[in-house]
Short mmCIF file of C-alpha atoms and ligand atoms in Angstrom, two decimals:
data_model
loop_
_atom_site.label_atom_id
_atom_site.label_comp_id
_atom_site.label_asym_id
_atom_site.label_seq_id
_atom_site.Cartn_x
_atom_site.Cartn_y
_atom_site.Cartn_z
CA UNK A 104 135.29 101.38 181.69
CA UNK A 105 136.50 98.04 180.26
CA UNK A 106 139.84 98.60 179.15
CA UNK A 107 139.72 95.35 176.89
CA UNK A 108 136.46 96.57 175.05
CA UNK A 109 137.64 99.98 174.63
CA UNK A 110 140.58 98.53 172.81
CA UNK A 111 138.92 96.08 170.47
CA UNK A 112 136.51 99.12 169.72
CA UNK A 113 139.67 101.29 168.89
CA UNK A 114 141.32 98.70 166.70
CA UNK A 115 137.69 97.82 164.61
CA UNK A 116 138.43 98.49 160.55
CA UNK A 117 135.22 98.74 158.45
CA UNK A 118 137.73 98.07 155.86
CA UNK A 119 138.62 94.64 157.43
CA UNK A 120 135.86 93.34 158.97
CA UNK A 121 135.55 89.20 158.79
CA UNK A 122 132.55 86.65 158.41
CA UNK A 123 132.00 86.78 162.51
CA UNK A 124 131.20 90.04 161.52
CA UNK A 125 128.60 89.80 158.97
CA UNK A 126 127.07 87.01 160.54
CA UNK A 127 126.47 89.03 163.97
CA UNK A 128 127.64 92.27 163.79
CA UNK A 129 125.67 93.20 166.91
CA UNK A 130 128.19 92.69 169.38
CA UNK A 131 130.60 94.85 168.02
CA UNK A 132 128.13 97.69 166.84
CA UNK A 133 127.15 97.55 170.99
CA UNK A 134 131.04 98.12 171.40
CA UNK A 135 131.45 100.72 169.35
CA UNK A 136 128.40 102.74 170.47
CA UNK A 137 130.06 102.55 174.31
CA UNK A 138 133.15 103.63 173.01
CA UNK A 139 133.87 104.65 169.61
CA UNK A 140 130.67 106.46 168.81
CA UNK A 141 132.52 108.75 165.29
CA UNK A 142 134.99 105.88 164.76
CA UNK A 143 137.78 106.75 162.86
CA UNK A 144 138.79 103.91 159.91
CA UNK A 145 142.24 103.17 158.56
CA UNK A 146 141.72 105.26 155.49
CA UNK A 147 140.36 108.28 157.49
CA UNK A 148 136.45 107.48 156.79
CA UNK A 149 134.16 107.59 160.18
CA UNK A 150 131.56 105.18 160.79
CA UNK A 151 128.84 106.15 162.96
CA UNK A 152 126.69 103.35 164.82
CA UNK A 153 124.16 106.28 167.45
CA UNK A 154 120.90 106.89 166.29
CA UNK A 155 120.98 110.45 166.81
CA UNK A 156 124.57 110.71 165.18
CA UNK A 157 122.88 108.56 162.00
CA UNK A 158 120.10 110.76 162.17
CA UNK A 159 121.62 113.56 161.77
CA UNK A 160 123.75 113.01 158.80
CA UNK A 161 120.95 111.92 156.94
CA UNK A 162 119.14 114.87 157.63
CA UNK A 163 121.71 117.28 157.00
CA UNK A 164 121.78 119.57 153.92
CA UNK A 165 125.53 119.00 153.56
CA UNK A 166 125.50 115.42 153.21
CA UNK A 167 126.46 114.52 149.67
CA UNK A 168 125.17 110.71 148.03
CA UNK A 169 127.33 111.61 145.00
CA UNK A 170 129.64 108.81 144.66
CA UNK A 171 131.33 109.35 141.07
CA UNK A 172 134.60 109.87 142.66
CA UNK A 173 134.68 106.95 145.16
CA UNK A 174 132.90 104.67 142.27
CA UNK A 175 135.40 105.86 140.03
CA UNK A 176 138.20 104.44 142.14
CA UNK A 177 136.37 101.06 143.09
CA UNK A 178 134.74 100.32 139.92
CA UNK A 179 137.11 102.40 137.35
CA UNK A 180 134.96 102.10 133.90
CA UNK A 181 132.68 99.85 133.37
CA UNK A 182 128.66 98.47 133.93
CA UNK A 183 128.50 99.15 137.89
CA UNK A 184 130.28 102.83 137.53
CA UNK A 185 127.88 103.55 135.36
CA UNK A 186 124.41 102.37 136.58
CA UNK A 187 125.80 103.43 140.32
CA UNK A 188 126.66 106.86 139.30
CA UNK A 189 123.36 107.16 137.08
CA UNK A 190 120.55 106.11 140.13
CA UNK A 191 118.84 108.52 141.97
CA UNK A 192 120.42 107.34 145.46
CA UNK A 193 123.89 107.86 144.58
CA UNK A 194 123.29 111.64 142.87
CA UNK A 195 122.61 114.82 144.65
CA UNK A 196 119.77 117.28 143.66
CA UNK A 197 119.53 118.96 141.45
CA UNK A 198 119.16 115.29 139.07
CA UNK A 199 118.66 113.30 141.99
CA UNK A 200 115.40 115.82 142.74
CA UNK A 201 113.79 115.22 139.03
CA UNK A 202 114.22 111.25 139.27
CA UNK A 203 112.96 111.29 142.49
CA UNK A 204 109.56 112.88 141.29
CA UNK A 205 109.23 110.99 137.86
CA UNK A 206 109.41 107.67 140.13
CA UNK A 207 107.10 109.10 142.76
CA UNK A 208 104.09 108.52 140.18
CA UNK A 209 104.57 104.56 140.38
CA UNK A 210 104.39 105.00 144.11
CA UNK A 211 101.16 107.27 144.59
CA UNK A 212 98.46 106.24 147.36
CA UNK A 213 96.57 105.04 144.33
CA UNK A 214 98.70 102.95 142.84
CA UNK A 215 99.63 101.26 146.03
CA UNK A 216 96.02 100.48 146.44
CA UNK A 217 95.55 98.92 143.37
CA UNK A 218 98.66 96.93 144.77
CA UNK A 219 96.89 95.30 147.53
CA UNK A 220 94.71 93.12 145.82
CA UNK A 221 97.30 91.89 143.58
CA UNK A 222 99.50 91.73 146.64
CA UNK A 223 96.44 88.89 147.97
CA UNK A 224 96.72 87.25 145.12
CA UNK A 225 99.90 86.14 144.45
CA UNK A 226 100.28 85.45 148.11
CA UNK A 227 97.25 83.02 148.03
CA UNK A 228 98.96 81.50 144.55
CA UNK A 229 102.28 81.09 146.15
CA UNK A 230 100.65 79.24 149.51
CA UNK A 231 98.94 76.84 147.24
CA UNK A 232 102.18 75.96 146.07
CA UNK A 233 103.88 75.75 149.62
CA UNK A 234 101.38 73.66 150.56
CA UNK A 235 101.86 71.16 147.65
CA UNK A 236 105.91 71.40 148.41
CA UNK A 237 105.26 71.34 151.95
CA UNK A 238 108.92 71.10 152.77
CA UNK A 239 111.04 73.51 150.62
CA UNK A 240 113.25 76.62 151.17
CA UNK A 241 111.65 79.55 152.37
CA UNK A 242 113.81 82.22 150.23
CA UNK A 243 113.48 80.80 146.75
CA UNK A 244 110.00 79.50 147.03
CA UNK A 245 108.40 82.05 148.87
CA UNK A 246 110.25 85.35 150.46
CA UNK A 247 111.69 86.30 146.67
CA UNK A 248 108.77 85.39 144.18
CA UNK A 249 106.27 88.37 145.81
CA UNK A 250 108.61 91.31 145.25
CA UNK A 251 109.85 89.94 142.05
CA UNK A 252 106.08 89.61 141.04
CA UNK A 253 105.29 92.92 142.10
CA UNK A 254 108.14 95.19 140.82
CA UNK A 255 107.76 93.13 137.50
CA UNK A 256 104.10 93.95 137.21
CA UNK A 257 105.46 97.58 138.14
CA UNK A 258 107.71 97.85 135.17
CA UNK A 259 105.91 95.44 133.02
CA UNK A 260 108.79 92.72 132.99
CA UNK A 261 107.60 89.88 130.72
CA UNK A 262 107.49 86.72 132.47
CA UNK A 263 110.19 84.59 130.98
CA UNK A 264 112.74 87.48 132.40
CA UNK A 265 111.37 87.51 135.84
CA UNK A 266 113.44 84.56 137.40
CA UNK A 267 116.65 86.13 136.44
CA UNK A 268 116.23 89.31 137.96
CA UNK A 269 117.39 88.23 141.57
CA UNK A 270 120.45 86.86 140.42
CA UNK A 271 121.48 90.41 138.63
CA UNK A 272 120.11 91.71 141.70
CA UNK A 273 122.66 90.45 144.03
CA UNK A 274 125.56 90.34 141.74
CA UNK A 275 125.01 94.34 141.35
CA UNK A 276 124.37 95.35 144.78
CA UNK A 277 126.75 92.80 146.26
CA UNK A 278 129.27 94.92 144.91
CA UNK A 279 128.49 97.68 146.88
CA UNK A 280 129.85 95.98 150.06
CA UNK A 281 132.73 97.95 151.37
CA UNK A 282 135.85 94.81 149.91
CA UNK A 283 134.83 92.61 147.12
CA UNK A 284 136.16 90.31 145.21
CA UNK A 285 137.76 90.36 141.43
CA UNK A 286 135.17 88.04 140.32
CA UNK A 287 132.09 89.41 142.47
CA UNK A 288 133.31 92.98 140.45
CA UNK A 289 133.05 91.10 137.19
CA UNK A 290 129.74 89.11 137.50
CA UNK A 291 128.38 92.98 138.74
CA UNK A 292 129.48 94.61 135.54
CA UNK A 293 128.17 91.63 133.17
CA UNK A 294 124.87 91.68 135.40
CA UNK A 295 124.06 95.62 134.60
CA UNK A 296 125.37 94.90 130.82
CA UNK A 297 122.90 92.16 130.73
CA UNK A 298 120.05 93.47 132.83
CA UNK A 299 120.66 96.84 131.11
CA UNK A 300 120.24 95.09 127.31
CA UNK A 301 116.89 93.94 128.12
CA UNK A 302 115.71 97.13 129.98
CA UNK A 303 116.74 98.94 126.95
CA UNK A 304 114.38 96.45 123.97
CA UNK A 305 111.81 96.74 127.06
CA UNK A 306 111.63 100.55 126.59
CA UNK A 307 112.28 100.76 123.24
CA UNK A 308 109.48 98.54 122.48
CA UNK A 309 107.20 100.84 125.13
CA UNK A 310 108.16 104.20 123.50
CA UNK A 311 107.06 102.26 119.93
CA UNK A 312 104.16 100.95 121.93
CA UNK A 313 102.88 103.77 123.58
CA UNK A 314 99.48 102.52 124.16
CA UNK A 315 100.28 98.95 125.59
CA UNK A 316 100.46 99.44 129.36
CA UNK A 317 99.01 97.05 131.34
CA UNK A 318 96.93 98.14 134.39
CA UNK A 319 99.01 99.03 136.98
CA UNK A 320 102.11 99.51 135.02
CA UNK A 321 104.25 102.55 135.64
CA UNK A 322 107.16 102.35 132.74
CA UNK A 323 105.37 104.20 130.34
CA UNK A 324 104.91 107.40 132.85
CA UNK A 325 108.41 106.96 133.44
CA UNK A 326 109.37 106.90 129.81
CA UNK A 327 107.41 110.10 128.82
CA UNK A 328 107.11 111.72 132.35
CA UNK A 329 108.71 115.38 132.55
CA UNK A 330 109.35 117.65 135.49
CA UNK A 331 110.43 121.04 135.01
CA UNK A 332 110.83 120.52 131.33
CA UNK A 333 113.17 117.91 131.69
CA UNK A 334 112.63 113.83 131.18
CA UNK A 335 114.62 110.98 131.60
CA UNK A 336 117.70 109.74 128.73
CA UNK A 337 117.54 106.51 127.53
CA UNK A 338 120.86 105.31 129.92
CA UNK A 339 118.98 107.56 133.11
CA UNK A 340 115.75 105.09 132.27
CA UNK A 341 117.45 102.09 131.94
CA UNK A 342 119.71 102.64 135.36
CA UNK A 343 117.00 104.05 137.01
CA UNK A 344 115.25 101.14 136.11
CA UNK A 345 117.80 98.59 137.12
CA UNK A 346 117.82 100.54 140.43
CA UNK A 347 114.14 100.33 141.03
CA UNK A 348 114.18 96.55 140.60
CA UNK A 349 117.01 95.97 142.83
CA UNK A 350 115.69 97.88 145.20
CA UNK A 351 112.21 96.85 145.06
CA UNK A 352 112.87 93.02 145.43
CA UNK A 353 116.26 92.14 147.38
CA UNK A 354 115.65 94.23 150.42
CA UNK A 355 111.99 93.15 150.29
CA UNK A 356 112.74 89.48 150.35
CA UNK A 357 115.10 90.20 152.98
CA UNK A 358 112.48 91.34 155.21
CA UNK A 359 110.28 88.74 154.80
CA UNK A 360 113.40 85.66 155.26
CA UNK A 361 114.28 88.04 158.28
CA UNK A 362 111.08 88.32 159.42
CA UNK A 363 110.37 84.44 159.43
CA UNK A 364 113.87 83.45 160.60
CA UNK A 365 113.27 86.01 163.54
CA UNK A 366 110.10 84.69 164.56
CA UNK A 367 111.12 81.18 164.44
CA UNK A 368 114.55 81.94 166.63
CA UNK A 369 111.83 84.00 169.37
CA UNK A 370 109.41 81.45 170.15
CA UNK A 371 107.49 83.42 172.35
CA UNK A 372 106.97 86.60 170.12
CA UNK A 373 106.05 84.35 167.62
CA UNK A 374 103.29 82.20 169.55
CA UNK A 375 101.95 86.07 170.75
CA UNK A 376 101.57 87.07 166.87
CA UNK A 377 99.78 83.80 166.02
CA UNK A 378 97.24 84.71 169.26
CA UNK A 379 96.95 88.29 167.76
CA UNK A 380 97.32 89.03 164.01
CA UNK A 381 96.51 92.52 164.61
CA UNK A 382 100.01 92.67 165.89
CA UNK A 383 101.38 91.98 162.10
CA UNK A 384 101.84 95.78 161.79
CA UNK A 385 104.08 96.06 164.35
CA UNK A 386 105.62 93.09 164.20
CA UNK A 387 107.08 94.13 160.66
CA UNK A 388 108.42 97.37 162.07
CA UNK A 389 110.04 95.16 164.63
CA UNK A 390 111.71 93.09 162.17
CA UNK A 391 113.01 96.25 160.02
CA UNK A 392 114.32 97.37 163.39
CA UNK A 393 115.73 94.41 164.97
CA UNK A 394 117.49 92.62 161.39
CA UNK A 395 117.82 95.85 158.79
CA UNK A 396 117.70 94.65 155.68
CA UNK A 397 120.01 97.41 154.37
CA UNK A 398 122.49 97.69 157.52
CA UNK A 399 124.87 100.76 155.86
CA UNK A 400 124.77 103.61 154.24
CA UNK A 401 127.83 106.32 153.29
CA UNK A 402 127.58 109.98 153.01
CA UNK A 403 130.23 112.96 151.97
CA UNK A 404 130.32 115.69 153.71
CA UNK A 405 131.01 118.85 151.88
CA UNK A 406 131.18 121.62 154.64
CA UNK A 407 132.42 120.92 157.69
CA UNK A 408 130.09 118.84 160.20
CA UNK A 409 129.51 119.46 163.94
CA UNK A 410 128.62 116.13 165.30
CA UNK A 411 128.09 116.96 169.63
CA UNK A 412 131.56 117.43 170.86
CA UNK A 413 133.44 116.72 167.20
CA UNK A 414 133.48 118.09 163.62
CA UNK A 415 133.71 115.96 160.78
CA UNK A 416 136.00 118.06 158.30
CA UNK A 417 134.53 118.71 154.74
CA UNK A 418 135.60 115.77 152.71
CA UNK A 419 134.65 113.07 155.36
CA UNK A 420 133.38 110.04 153.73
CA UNK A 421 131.10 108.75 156.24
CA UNK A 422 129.41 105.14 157.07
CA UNK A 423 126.33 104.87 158.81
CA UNK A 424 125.52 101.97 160.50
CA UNK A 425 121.60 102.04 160.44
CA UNK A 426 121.75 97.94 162.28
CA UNK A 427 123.73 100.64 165.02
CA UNK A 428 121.34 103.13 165.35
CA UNK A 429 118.30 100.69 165.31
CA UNK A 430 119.49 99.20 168.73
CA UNK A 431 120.93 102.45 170.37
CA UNK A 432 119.43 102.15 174.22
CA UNK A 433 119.21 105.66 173.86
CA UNK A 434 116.15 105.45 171.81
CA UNK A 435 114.88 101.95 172.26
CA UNK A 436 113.93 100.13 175.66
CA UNK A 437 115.93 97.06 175.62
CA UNK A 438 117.49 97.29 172.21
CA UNK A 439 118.62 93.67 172.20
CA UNK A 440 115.07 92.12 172.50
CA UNK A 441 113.28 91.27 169.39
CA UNK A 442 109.46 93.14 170.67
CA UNK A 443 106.75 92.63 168.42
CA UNK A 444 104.38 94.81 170.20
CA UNK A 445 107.43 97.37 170.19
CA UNK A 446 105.33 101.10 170.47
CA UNK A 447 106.71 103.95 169.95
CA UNK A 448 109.21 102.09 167.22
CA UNK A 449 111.02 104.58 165.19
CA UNK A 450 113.67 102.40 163.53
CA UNK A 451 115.88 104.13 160.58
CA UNK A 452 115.23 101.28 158.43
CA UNK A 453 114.07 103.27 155.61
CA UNK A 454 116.52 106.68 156.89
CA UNK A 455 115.27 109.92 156.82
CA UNK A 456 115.56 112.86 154.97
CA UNK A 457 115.79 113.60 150.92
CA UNK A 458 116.77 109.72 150.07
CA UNK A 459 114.28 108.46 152.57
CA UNK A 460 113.46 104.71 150.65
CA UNK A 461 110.87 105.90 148.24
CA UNK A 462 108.99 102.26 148.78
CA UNK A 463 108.61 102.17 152.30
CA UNK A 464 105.44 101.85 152.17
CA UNK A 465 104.84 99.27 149.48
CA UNK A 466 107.42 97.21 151.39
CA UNK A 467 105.41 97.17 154.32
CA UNK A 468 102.13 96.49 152.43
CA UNK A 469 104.47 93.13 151.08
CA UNK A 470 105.67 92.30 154.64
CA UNK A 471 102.74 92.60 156.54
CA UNK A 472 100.82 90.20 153.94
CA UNK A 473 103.48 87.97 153.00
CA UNK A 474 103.87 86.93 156.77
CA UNK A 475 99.99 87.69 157.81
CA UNK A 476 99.03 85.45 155.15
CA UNK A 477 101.85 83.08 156.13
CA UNK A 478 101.34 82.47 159.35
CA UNK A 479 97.67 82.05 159.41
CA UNK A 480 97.06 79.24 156.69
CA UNK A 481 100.57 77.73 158.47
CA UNK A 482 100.84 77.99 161.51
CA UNK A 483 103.40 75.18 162.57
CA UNK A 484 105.69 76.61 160.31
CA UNK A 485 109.28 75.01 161.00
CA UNK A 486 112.73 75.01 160.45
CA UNK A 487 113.92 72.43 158.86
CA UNK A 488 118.16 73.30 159.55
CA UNK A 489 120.16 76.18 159.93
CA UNK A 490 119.70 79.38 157.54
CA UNK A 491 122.20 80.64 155.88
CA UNK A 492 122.88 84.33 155.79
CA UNK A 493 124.30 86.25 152.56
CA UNK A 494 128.03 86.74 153.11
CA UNK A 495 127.20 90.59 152.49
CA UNK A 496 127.77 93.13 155.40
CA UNK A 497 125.73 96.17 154.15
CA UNK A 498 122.85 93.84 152.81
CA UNK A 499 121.11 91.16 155.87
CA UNK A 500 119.22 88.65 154.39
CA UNK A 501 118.75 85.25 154.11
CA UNK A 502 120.08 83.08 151.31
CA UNK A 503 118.84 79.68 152.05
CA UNK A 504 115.84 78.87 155.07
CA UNK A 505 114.52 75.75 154.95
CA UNK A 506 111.40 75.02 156.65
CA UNK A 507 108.54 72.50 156.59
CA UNK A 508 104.97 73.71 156.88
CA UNK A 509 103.13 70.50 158.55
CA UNK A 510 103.28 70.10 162.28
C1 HEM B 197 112.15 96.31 153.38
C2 HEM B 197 112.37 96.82 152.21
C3 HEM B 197 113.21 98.04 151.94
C4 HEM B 197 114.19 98.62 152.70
C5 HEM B 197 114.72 98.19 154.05
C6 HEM B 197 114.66 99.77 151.95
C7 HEM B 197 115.63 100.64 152.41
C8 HEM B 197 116.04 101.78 151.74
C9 HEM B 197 117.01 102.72 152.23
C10 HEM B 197 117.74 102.60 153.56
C11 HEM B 197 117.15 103.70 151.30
C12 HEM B 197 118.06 104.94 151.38
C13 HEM B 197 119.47 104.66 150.99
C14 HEM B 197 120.36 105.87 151.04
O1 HEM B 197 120.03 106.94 150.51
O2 HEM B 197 121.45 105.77 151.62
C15 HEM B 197 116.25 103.38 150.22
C16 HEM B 197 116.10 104.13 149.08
C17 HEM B 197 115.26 103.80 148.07
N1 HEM B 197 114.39 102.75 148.03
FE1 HEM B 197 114.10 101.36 149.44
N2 HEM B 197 113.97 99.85 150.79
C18 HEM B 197 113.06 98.81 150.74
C19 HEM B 197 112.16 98.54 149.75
C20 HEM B 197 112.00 99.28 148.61
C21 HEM B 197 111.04 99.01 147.58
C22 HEM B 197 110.00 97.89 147.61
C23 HEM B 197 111.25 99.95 146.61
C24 HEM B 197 110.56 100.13 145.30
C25 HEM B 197 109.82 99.29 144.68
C26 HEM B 197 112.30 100.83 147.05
C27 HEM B 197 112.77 101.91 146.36
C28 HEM B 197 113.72 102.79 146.82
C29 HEM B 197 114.18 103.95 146.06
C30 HEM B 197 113.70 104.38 144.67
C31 HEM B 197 115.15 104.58 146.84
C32 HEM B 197 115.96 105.82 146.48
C33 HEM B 197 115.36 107.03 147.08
C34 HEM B 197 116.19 108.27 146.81
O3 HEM B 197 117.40 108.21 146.61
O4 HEM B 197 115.58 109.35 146.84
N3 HEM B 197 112.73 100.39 148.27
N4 HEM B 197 115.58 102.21 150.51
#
């Protein structure tokens, strides 16, 4: 055993960790695999980086997502206590349970069908522009208009909002990372107050408008939607809203930056996808594995927690480092290579369990067309300079890529 690596693994601080660290944090995740698998943190939480160890938390029926108390304490009062301690993913059941299944109807194998063409379409729209542009950045231009599109159409987000949306999007989940900034906690809060104002005329005007869903459009079920006799308050629609649209576009466009900056940095894989486009599939799945677009998680656990040789003591606030578990040699074949024929490729990009991402599957459909589409009408597809990465640990994405399409 390296002596030197065992130490730096002992003396890692989730609470402390630096740029080098967001911008690759796959050295150190390796490190504390091989030797600090239930890593104890300065303020007594454990952060996990094994797949099975991840696995298992998320699976577990003592597992809490409830954050009110550690949200009380980061955020005191304000926008982001609120809508954090209002979404599904950061409640237990039995609210968490009757959220879960009013959103479930925007998310139905029939509704993601009617998706697909719309998916095409706005795809094909967006390429015509590239293609005027021919030199632009990937992110803003092409990797966050299809999810904003598509969650818009979802919740029937008038146009003229739309553009805003990713910048309320980052300044609200950017505050989840684990040390942020007095002003990063202020532009949070005034992004839910905002975002949340024009949720709330959005619904009001639905609930006076019953009738005037467009095709496709899933508010309205959510605004008069019941399970077990109970439906959603105004300040449950509007944060569950919020949630849905943060979730539904940032990660999204992460995947497809990641996806193209990943391909572009792996020559090879990406020459074998543009010889075989039935590889797409797979290639996505790669992608989620190999550059997670949500890298951490937490969990609370509220019984005691036998984890192999050591148990977690009720009131363990736990990290899980899903970029860790996604390149544990334990479950993948040479976890450092970016595969794109990767089989069997059971990545915990999405988790697993009650929380398991809820649009997994419309995120795929969105990946697999955005680059599909991509790559075929441009092929020689090429950086133009370096990206740049968000300065976010739990969220990996891209903020800036620039490319040029010609050859
Ligand atoms: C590549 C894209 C995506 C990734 C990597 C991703 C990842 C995740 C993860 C890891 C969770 C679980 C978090 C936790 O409980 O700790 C989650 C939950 C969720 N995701 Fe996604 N997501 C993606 C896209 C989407 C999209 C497109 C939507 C909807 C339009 C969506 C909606 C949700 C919802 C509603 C939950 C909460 C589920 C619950 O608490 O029961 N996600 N997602």
């Amino acid at each position: 055993m390296n002596i030197d690596d065992l130490n730096k693994a002992r003396a890692f601080d989730l609470n402390a960790i630096d740029a080098d660290f967001i911008n690759d944090p796959f050295p150190t995740l390796k490190l504390l695999r091989d030797h600090s698998p239930v890593h104890r943190n300065l303020d007594g939480s454990v952060y996990l980086t094994r797949y099975n160890d991840v696995k298992a938390v998320y699976q577990s029926k003592v597992m809490s997502s409830d954050k009110k108390q550690a949200f009380g304490e980061k955020f005191g009062k304000g926008g982001l206590y609120t809508h954090h301690t209002t979404s599904l993913i950061f409640n237990d059941p039995p609210y968490h349970t009757i959220v879960r299944k009013l959103l479930s109807s925007a998310f139905t194998p029939r509704k993601l069908a009617e998706m697909e063409p719309l998916i095409k379409n706005i795809i094909d729209n967006l390429l015509d522009q590239l293609e005027e542009e021919q030199e632009f950045d990937f992110i803003e231009a092409y990797a966050s208009k299809l999810p904003t599109e598509i969650i818009s159409f979802m919740l029937g987000i008038p146009e003229q909002h739309r553009s805003r949306l990713r910048g309320y999007s980052m300044a609200i989940l950017g505050a989840l990372d684990p040390v942020i900034s007095d002003e990063r906690m202020q532009a949070g809060n005034e992004a839910v107050d905002e975002f949340g104002a024009l949720l709330d005329d959005l619904i009001n005007h639905r609930r006076n408008n019953p009738d005037g869903a467009g095709e496709g459009e899933v508010l309205e079920s959510l605004i008069f939607g019941e399970f077990n006799g109970k439906k959603l308050t105004q300040k449950e629609l509007v944060q569950n809203c919020i949630f849905l649209l943060n979730a539904g576009h940032e990660t999204t466009t992460s995947l497809v930056g990641n996806a193209l900056a990943t391909l572009l940095d792996n020559p090879d894989e990406f020459s074998k996808l543009k010889a075989n486009p039935d590889l797409i599939e797979s290639a996505i799945e790669e992608v989620l594995r190999f550059q997670s677009p949500l890298q951490i998680g937490n969990r609370l656990a509220l019984e005691d927690f036998e984890l192999n040789d050591t148990v977690l003591p009720a009131g363990t606030y736990i990290h899980t480092s899903i970029a860790g578990a996604n390149r544990d040699p334990a479950v993948f074949t040479d976890p450092e290579k970016f595969d794109i024929s990767r089989k069997p490729n059971r990545h915990l990009a999405f988790i697993a369990g009650i929380h398991v991402c809820l649009g997994a599957t419309l995120s795929r459909l969105e990946g697999k067309a955005a680059i599909g589409q991509l790559v075929q009408r441009f092929p020689d597809i090429q950086a133009t300079g370096t990206g740049e990465l968000n300065p976010l640990a739990r969220f990996r994405g891209y903020n800036k890529l620039p490319v040029r399409i010609g050859g």
